[in-house]
PDB file of C-alpha atoms and ligand atoms in Angstrom:
ATOM      1  CA  UNK A 996     -46.026  36.153 -73.205  1.00 45.00           C
ATOM      2  CA  UNK A 997     -48.297  33.367 -72.044  1.00 47.00           C
ATOM      3  CA  UNK A 998     -48.645  33.145 -68.289  1.00 53.00           C
ATOM      4  CA  UNK A 999     -48.625  29.381 -67.829  1.00 76.00           C
ATOM      5  CA  UNK A1000     -45.320  28.914 -69.661  1.00 91.00           C
ATOM      6  CA  UNK A1001     -41.896  28.861 -68.106  1.00 97.00           C
ATOM      7  CA  UNK A1002     -39.991  31.987 -69.143  1.00 98.00           C
ATOM      8  CA  UNK A1003     -36.399  31.205 -70.086  1.00 98.00           C
ATOM      9  CA  UNK A1004     -33.432  33.541 -70.067  1.00 98.00           C
ATOM     10  CA  UNK A1005     -30.670  31.984 -72.180  1.00 99.00           C
ATOM     11  CA  UNK A1006     -27.106  33.188 -71.599  1.00 98.00           C
ATOM     12  CA  UNK A1007     -24.616  32.692 -74.419  1.00 98.00           C
ATOM     13  CA  UNK A1008     -21.137  33.719 -75.498  1.00 98.00           C
ATOM     14  CA  UNK A1009     -20.917  32.232 -78.985  1.00 98.00           C
ATOM     15  CA  UNK A1010     -22.574  30.465 -81.883  1.00 98.00           C
ATOM     16  CA  UNK A1011     -25.650  29.357 -79.947  1.00 98.00           C
ATOM     17  CA  UNK A1012     -26.478  25.930 -81.341  1.00 98.00           C
ATOM     18  CA  UNK A1013     -27.837  24.866 -77.951  1.00 98.00           C
ATOM     19  CA  UNK A1014     -29.902  28.055 -77.894  1.00 98.00           C
ATOM     20  CA  UNK A1015     -31.230  27.054 -81.324  1.00 98.00           C
ATOM     21  CA  UNK A1016     -32.159  23.584 -80.050  1.00 98.00           C
ATOM     22  CA  UNK A1017     -34.052  25.212 -77.171  1.00 98.00           C
ATOM     23  CA  UNK A1018     -35.809  27.696 -79.494  1.00 98.00           C
ATOM     24  CA  UNK A1019     -36.783  24.832 -81.829  1.00 98.00           C
ATOM     25  CA  UNK A1020     -38.095  22.651 -78.990  1.00 98.00           C
ATOM     26  CA  UNK A1021     -40.179  25.555 -77.654  1.00 98.00           C
ATOM     27  CA  UNK A1022     -41.558  26.248 -81.142  1.00 98.00           C
ATOM     28  CA  UNK A1023     -42.335  22.558 -81.669  1.00 98.00           C
ATOM     29  CA  UNK A1024     -44.119  22.353 -78.318  1.00 96.00           C
ATOM     30  CA  UNK A1025     -41.831  19.610 -76.976  1.00 96.00           C
ATOM     31  CA  UNK A1026     -40.643  22.119 -74.396  1.00 97.00           C
ATOM     32  CA  UNK A1027     -43.422  23.873 -72.465  1.00 96.00           C
ATOM     33  CA  UNK A1028     -41.409  27.047 -72.198  1.00 98.00           C
ATOM     34  CA  UNK A1029     -40.597  30.185 -74.134  1.00 98.00           C
ATOM     35  CA  UNK A1030     -37.342  32.046 -74.513  1.00 98.00           C
ATOM     36  CA  UNK A1031     -38.080  35.471 -73.031  1.00 98.00           C
ATOM     37  CA  UNK A1032     -34.617  36.934 -73.597  1.00 98.00           C
ATOM     38  CA  UNK A1033     -31.183  35.950 -74.872  1.00 98.00           C
ATOM     39  CA  UNK A1034     -28.203  37.608 -73.225  1.00 98.00           C
ATOM     40  CA  UNK A1035     -24.627  37.572 -74.437  1.00 98.00           C
ATOM     41  CA  UNK A1036     -21.451  38.983 -72.960  1.00 97.00           C
ATOM     42  CA  UNK A1037     -19.929  38.938 -76.477  1.00 98.00           C
ATOM     43  CA  UNK A1038     -21.219  41.538 -78.941  1.00 97.00           C
ATOM     44  CA  UNK A1039     -20.791  39.502 -82.140  1.00 97.00           C
ATOM     45  CA  UNK A1040     -21.997  36.153 -80.749  1.00 98.00           C
ATOM     46  CA  UNK A1041     -23.964  34.490 -83.551  1.00 98.00           C
ATOM     47  CA  UNK A1042     -26.526  33.303 -81.029  1.00 98.00           C
ATOM     48  CA  UNK A1043     -27.805  36.904 -80.789  1.00 98.00           C
ATOM     49  CA  UNK A1044     -28.687  36.701 -84.475  1.00 98.00           C
ATOM     50  CA  UNK A1045     -30.488  33.386 -83.890  1.00 98.00           C
ATOM     51  CA  UNK A1046     -32.548  35.072 -81.173  1.00 98.00           C
ATOM     52  CA  UNK A1047     -33.486  38.020 -83.399  1.00 98.00           C
ATOM     53  CA  UNK A1048     -34.535  35.646 -86.183  1.00 98.00           C
ATOM     54  CA  UNK A1049     -36.801  33.848 -83.732  1.00 98.00           C
ATOM     55  CA  UNK A1050     -38.308  37.187 -82.660  1.00 98.00           C
ATOM     56  CA  UNK A1051     -36.752  36.988 -79.199  1.00 98.00           C
ATOM     57  CA  UNK A1052     -35.174  40.044 -77.502  1.00 98.00           C
ATOM     58  CA  UNK A1053     -31.380  39.776 -77.881  1.00 98.00           C
ATOM     59  CA  UNK A1054     -29.373  41.794 -75.399  1.00 98.00           C
ATOM     60  CA  UNK A1055     -25.621  42.210 -75.298  1.00 98.00           C
ATOM     61  CA  UNK A1056     -24.118  42.976 -71.892  1.00 97.00           C
ATOM     62  CA  UNK A1057     -20.359  43.365 -72.360  1.00 95.00           C
ATOM     63  CA  UNK A1058     -18.278  43.532 -69.199  1.00 94.00           C
ATOM     64  CA  UNK A1059     -16.903  46.989 -68.463  1.00 95.00           C
ATOM     65  CA  UNK A1060     -13.206  47.487 -67.866  1.00 95.00           C
ATOM     66  CA  UNK A1061     -12.349  46.731 -64.243  1.00 95.00           C
ATOM     67  CA  UNK A1062     -15.953  45.807 -63.416  1.00 95.00           C
ATOM     68  CA  UNK A1063     -16.364  43.392 -60.502  1.00 94.00           C
ATOM     69  CA  UNK A1064     -18.290  40.155 -61.052  1.00 93.00           C
ATOM     70  CA  UNK A1065     -21.038  41.232 -58.664  1.00 93.00           C
ATOM     71  CA  UNK A1066     -21.527  44.518 -60.518  1.00 95.00           C
ATOM     72  CA  UNK A1067     -21.708  42.760 -63.844  1.00 96.00           C
ATOM     73  CA  UNK A1068     -24.160  40.191 -62.498  1.00 96.00           C
ATOM     74  CA  UNK A1069     -26.358  42.950 -61.088  1.00 96.00           C
ATOM     75  CA  UNK A1070     -26.715  44.304 -64.620  1.00 97.00           C
ATOM     76  CA  UNK A1071     -27.540  40.828 -65.941  1.00 97.00           C
ATOM     77  CA  UNK A1072     -30.082  40.348 -63.187  1.00 98.00           C
ATOM     78  CA  UNK A1073     -31.826  43.585 -64.119  1.00 98.00           C
ATOM     79  CA  UNK A1074     -32.338  42.369 -67.678  1.00 98.00           C
ATOM     80  CA  UNK A1075     -33.482  38.900 -66.555  1.00 98.00           C
ATOM     81  CA  UNK A1076     -35.989  40.362 -64.126  1.00 98.00           C
ATOM     82  CA  UNK A1077     -37.228  42.927 -66.642  1.00 98.00           C
ATOM     83  CA  UNK A1078     -38.137  39.984 -68.898  1.00 98.00           C
ATOM     84  CA  UNK A1079     -39.718  38.034 -66.029  1.00 98.00           C
ATOM     85  CA  UNK A1080     -37.341  35.125 -66.424  1.00 98.00           C
ATOM     86  CA  UNK A1081     -38.186  32.041 -64.329  1.00 98.00           C
ATOM     87  CA  UNK A1082     -35.328  29.759 -65.385  1.00 98.00           C
ATOM     88  CA  UNK A1083     -31.831  30.768 -66.483  1.00 98.00           C
ATOM     89  CA  UNK A1084     -30.150  28.487 -69.035  1.00 99.00           C
ATOM     90  CA  UNK A1085     -26.421  28.805 -69.608  1.00 98.00           C
ATOM     91  CA  UNK A1086     -25.740  27.672 -73.170  1.00 98.00           C
ATOM     92  CA  UNK A1087     -22.076  28.090 -73.964  1.00 98.00           C
ATOM     93  CA  UNK A1088     -21.874  31.061 -71.588  1.00 97.00           C
ATOM     94  CA  UNK A1089     -18.216  31.404 -70.727  1.00 94.00           C
ATOM     95  CA  UNK A1090     -18.361  33.477 -67.547  1.00 94.00           C
ATOM     96  CA  UNK A1091     -18.671  32.320 -63.958  1.00 94.00           C
ATOM     97  CA  UNK A1092     -21.807  33.490 -62.183  1.00 95.00           C
ATOM     98  CA  UNK A1093     -21.533  35.436 -58.936  1.00 92.00           C
ATOM     99  CA  UNK A1094     -23.341  34.804 -55.656  1.00 93.00           C
ATOM    100  CA  UNK A1095     -25.955  37.471 -56.265  1.00 93.00           C
ATOM    101  CA  UNK A1096     -27.281  35.865 -59.426  1.00 96.00           C
ATOM    102  CA  UNK A1097     -27.212  32.404 -57.829  1.00 97.00           C
ATOM    103  CA  UNK A1098     -29.167  33.728 -54.852  1.00 97.00           C
ATOM    104  CA  UNK A1099     -31.757  35.370 -57.107  1.00 97.00           C
ATOM    105  CA  UNK A1100     -32.430  32.065 -58.914  1.00 98.00           C
ATOM    106  CA  UNK A1101     -32.004  29.231 -56.395  1.00 96.00           C
ATOM    107  CA  UNK A1102     -32.240  25.840 -58.180  1.00 95.00           C
ATOM    108  CA  UNK A1103     -33.283  27.830 -61.215  1.00 98.00           C
ATOM    109  CA  UNK A1104     -30.060  28.023 -63.212  1.00 98.00           C
ATOM    110  CA  UNK A1105     -29.052  25.217 -65.574  1.00 98.00           C
ATOM    111  CA  UNK A1106     -25.832  24.665 -67.495  1.00 98.00           C
ATOM    112  CA  UNK A1107     -24.762  22.288 -70.226  1.00 98.00           C
ATOM    113  CA  UNK A1108     -21.224  20.967 -70.242  1.00 98.00           C
ATOM    114  CA  UNK A1109     -19.536  18.828 -72.935  1.00 98.00           C
ATOM    115  CA  UNK A1110     -18.281  15.981 -70.731  1.00 98.00           C
ATOM    116  CA  UNK A1111     -19.631  13.371 -68.363  1.00 98.00           C
ATOM    117  CA  UNK A1112     -19.177  15.356 -65.155  1.00 98.00           C
ATOM    118  CA  UNK A1113     -17.488  15.172 -62.724  1.00 98.00           C
ATOM    119  CA  UNK A1114     -14.875  14.195 -65.335  1.00 98.00           C
ATOM    120  CA  UNK A1115     -13.294  17.052 -67.247  1.00 98.00           C
ATOM    121  CA  UNK A1116     -14.855  20.233 -65.847  1.00 98.00           C
ATOM    122  CA  UNK A1117     -13.737  23.624 -67.163  1.00 97.00           C
ATOM    123  CA  UNK A1118     -12.538  24.695 -70.575  1.00 97.00           C
ATOM    124  CA  UNK A1119     -11.839  22.429 -73.569  1.00 98.00           C
ATOM    125  CA  UNK A1120     -13.510  19.432 -71.976  1.00 98.00           C
ATOM    126  CA  UNK A1121     -13.613  17.470 -75.227  1.00 98.00           C
ATOM    127  CA  UNK A1122      -9.863  17.878 -75.765  1.00 98.00           C
ATOM    128  CA  UNK A1123      -9.226  16.921 -72.131  1.00 98.00           C
ATOM    129  CA  UNK A1124     -11.267  13.706 -72.496  1.00 98.00           C
ATOM    130  CA  UNK A1125      -9.417  12.785 -75.663  1.00 98.00           C
ATOM    131  CA  UNK A1126      -5.967  13.515 -74.239  1.00 98.00           C
ATOM    132  CA  UNK A1127      -6.790  11.568 -71.086  1.00 98.00           C
ATOM    133  CA  UNK A1128      -7.617   8.550 -73.211  1.00 98.00           C
ATOM    134  CA  UNK A1129     -11.294   8.265 -72.245  1.00 98.00           C
ATOM    135  CA  UNK A1130     -13.197   5.707 -74.332  1.00 98.00           C
ATOM    136  CA  UNK A1131     -16.585   7.191 -73.513  1.00 98.00           C
ATOM    137  CA  UNK A1132     -17.461  10.852 -73.117  1.00 98.00           C
ATOM    138  CA  UNK A1133     -20.649  12.862 -73.445  1.00 98.00           C
ATOM    139  CA  UNK A1134     -22.516  15.790 -72.014  1.00 98.00           C
ATOM    140  CA  UNK A1135     -24.196  16.828 -68.787  1.00 98.00           C
ATOM    141  CA  UNK A1136     -27.027  19.194 -67.885  1.00 98.00           C
ATOM    142  CA  UNK A1137     -26.725  20.264 -64.266  1.00 98.00           C
ATOM    143  CA  UNK A1138     -27.952  22.840 -61.798  1.00 98.00           C
ATOM    144  CA  UNK A1139     -25.428  25.624 -61.333  1.00 98.00           C
ATOM    145  CA  UNK A1140     -23.854  26.131 -57.929  1.00 96.00           C
ATOM    146  CA  UNK A1141     -20.873  28.222 -56.806  1.00 94.00           C
ATOM    147  CA  UNK A1142     -18.265  25.888 -58.304  1.00 95.00           C
ATOM    148  CA  UNK A1143     -17.207  25.420 -61.906  1.00 95.00           C
ATOM    149  CA  UNK A1144     -19.341  22.621 -63.415  1.00 97.00           C
ATOM    150  CA  UNK A1145     -19.909  21.104 -59.973  1.00 97.00           C
ATOM    151  CA  UNK A1146     -23.684  21.375 -59.474  1.00 98.00           C
ATOM    152  CA  UNK A1147     -26.173  18.478 -59.140  1.00 98.00           C
ATOM    153  CA  UNK A1148     -26.598  16.475 -62.332  1.00 98.00           C
ATOM    154  CA  UNK A1149     -29.994  16.408 -64.066  1.00 98.00           C
ATOM    155  CA  UNK A1150     -29.321  14.482 -67.302  1.00 98.00           C
ATOM    156  CA  UNK A1151     -26.332  12.984 -69.086  1.00 98.00           C
ATOM    157  CA  UNK A1152     -25.778  11.370 -72.469  1.00 98.00           C
ATOM    158  CA  UNK A1153     -22.766   9.263 -73.414  1.00 98.00           C
ATOM    159  CA  UNK A1154     -20.975   8.961 -76.756  1.00 98.00           C
ATOM    160  CA  UNK A1155     -18.067   6.694 -77.767  1.00 98.00           C
ATOM    161  CA  UNK A1156     -14.581   8.088 -78.332  1.00 98.00           C
ATOM    162  CA  UNK A1157     -13.059   6.541 -81.465  1.00 98.00           C
ATOM    163  CA  UNK A1158      -9.381   6.014 -82.271  1.00 98.00           C
ATOM    164  CA  UNK A1159      -9.755   8.352 -85.260  1.00 98.00           C
ATOM    165  CA  UNK A1160     -11.247  11.212 -83.237  1.00 98.00           C
ATOM    166  CA  UNK A1161      -9.735  14.631 -82.786  1.00 98.00           C
ATOM    167  CA  UNK A1162     -11.203  17.269 -80.494  1.00 98.00           C
ATOM    168  CA  UNK A1163     -13.443  18.609 -83.285  1.00 98.00           C
ATOM    169  CA  UNK A1164     -14.999  15.283 -84.325  1.00 98.00           C
ATOM    170  CA  UNK A1165     -15.580  14.337 -80.704  1.00 98.00           C
ATOM    171  CA  UNK A1166     -17.085  17.767 -79.953  1.00 98.00           C
ATOM    172  CA  UNK A1167     -19.458  17.388 -82.923  1.00 98.00           C
ATOM    173  CA  UNK A1168     -20.622  13.950 -81.722  1.00 98.00           C
ATOM    174  CA  UNK A1169     -21.199  15.300 -78.216  1.00 98.00           C
ATOM    175  CA  UNK A1170     -22.978  18.405 -79.505  1.00 98.00           C
ATOM    176  CA  UNK A1171     -25.659  16.306 -81.209  1.00 98.00           C
ATOM    177  CA  UNK A1172     -26.522  14.796 -77.837  1.00 98.00           C
ATOM    178  CA  UNK A1173     -26.391  18.212 -76.128  1.00 98.00           C
ATOM    179  CA  UNK A1174     -29.165  19.367 -78.437  1.00 98.00           C
ATOM    180  CA  UNK A1175     -31.309  16.449 -77.265  1.00 98.00           C
ATOM    181  CA  UNK A1176     -30.771  16.557 -73.530  1.00 98.00           C
ATOM    182  CA  UNK A1177     -30.904  20.324 -72.906  1.00 98.00           C
ATOM    183  CA  UNK A1178     -34.504  20.784 -74.086  1.00 98.00           C
ATOM    184  CA  UNK A1179     -35.428  17.550 -72.268  1.00 98.00           C
ATOM    185  CA  UNK A1180     -33.963  18.847 -69.011  1.00 98.00           C
ATOM    186  CA  UNK A1181     -35.842  22.142 -69.398  1.00 98.00           C
ATOM    187  CA  UNK A1182     -39.041  20.188 -69.987  1.00 98.00           C
ATOM    188  CA  UNK A1183     -38.429  18.233 -66.762  1.00 98.00           C
ATOM    189  CA  UNK A1184     -38.196  21.552 -64.898  1.00 98.00           C
ATOM    190  CA  UNK A1185     -41.282  22.894 -66.710  1.00 97.00           C
ATOM    191  CA  UNK A1186     -43.249  19.819 -65.655  1.00 96.00           C
ATOM    192  CA  UNK A1187     -41.931  20.161 -62.107  1.00 96.00           C
ATOM    193  CA  UNK A1188     -40.757  16.548 -62.157  1.00 96.00           C
ATOM    194  CA  UNK A1189     -37.404  16.928 -60.471  1.00 97.00           C
ATOM    195  CA  UNK A1190     -36.748  16.489 -56.776  1.00 97.00           C
ATOM    196  CA  UNK A1191     -33.518  16.677 -54.804  1.00 96.00           C
ATOM    197  CA  UNK A1192     -32.112  14.025 -52.475  1.00 96.00           C
ATOM    198  CA  UNK A1193     -28.749  15.360 -51.336  1.00 95.00           C
ATOM    199  CA  UNK A1194     -26.685  15.760 -54.479  1.00 96.00           C
ATOM    200  CA  UNK A1195     -29.001  13.471 -56.431  1.00 97.00           C
ATOM    201  CA  UNK A1196     -31.644  14.900 -58.737  1.00 98.00           C
ATOM    202  CA  UNK A1197     -34.427  12.361 -59.103  1.00 97.00           C
ATOM    203  CA  UNK A1198     -37.332  12.256 -61.513  1.00 96.00           C
ATOM    204  CA  UNK A1199     -35.437  12.645 -64.780  1.00 94.00           C
ATOM    205  CA  UNK A1200     -34.427   9.030 -65.202  1.00 90.00           C
ATOM    206  CA  UNK A1201     -37.063   6.609 -63.921  1.00 85.00           C
ATOM    207  CA  UNK A1202     -36.052   2.951 -63.960  1.00 87.00           C
ATOM    208  CA  UNK A1203     -37.516   0.293 -66.236  1.00 84.00           C
ATOM    209  CA  UNK A1204     -40.886  -0.946 -65.056  1.00 74.00           C
ATOM    210  CA  UNK A1205     -40.287  -4.447 -63.721  1.00 61.00           C
ATOM    211  CA  UNK A1206     -42.650  -7.139 -65.106  1.00 62.00           C
ATOM    212  CA  UNK A1207     -44.036  -7.822 -61.647  1.00 60.00           C
ATOM    213  CA  UNK A1208     -45.010  -4.165 -61.309  1.00 57.00           C
ATOM    214  CA  UNK A1209     -46.410  -3.916 -64.829  1.00 56.00           C
ATOM    215  CA  UNK A1210     -48.800  -6.846 -64.501  1.00 55.00           C
ATOM    216  CA  UNK A1211     -51.678  -6.099 -62.168  1.00 51.00           C
ATOM    217  CA  UNK A1212     -52.832  -9.002 -60.078  1.00 46.00           C
ATOM    218  CA  UNK A1213     -56.488  -9.911 -60.060  1.00 43.00           C
TER     219      UNK A1213
HETATM  220  C1  GAR B1518     -21.251  23.574 -76.038  1.00 89.21           C
HETATM  221  O1  GAR B1518     -20.508  22.445 -76.423  1.00 89.21           O
HETATM  222  C2  GAR B1518     -21.377  23.635 -74.525  1.00 89.21           C
HETATM  223  O2  GAR B1518     -21.510  22.376 -73.934  1.00 89.21           O
HETATM  224  C3  GAR B1518     -20.069  24.273 -74.167  1.00 89.21           C
HETATM  225  O3  GAR B1518     -19.887  25.280 -75.122  1.00 89.21           O
HETATM  226  C4  GAR B1518     -20.488  24.865 -76.343  1.00 89.21           C
HETATM  227  C5  GAR B1518     -21.416  25.962 -76.797  1.00 89.21           C
HETATM  228  O4  GAR B1518     -21.896  25.671 -78.086  1.00 89.21           O
HETATM  229  N1  GAR B1518     -20.098  24.818 -72.843  1.00 89.21           N
HETATM  230  C6  GAR B1518     -19.052  24.773 -72.025  1.00 89.21           C
HETATM  231  O5  GAR B1518     -17.973  24.301 -72.324  1.00 89.21           O
HETATM  232  C7  GAR B1518     -19.305  25.380 -70.654  1.00 89.21           C
HETATM  233  N2  GAR B1518     -18.338  24.926 -69.725  1.00 89.21           N
HETATM  234  P1  GAR B1518     -23.138  26.456 -78.667  1.00 89.21           P
HETATM  235  O6  GAR B1518     -22.817  27.958 -78.519  1.00 89.21           O
HETATM  236  O7  GAR B1518     -23.180  26.056 -80.104  1.00 89.21           O
HETATM  237  O8  GAR B1518     -24.357  26.071 -77.891  1.00 89.21           O
END
């Protein structure tokens, strides 16, 4: 592991296409980070295979019967710390994080969600947007806090909702944008560009340079 790179711990529960986008961006050098470990709560999550193929440690941590959230999170935390993870990236990870994990990584846990938050938090966000009649939907990368999909927003991308869409076609259109904005958001953290102002996360979306600012007087 190189010392000047951000060490990522990616948490998954399924196929891991966002994980793949992150692995690809790290390999291409567009993301100044490296995936130090991939963790899944689901044993046959395909994302674990993606990690192995990329030469990244792939660890399955299934929940034990009757295990409390805090106990489970303590086991996750052990693995993250053993791999010297700096930034935790939830990528289709379908469990809620407990206080202990949040406290161990303050402002250092990101999530991607397939809607324009705060609209349609929770499960099946694409179906919810469609059934609500939204004409625009998209995806959001945000810092994780104690709520479900409630944390401060880092980046969003919008896509149109067409009359012909069903939940699958809309999800596919959104997913393409997810693969763009998640590595970008990680890069913003790696470059230390983000700053907080209340709920607002600034630094990820600078405004257009106005002509008067662009032209130097003299
Ligand atoms: C993605 O669409 C992600 O936004 C969503 O799960 C999918 C995972 O796909 N996450 C959530 O709904 C979290 N609330 P992937 O495994 O191919 O990255």
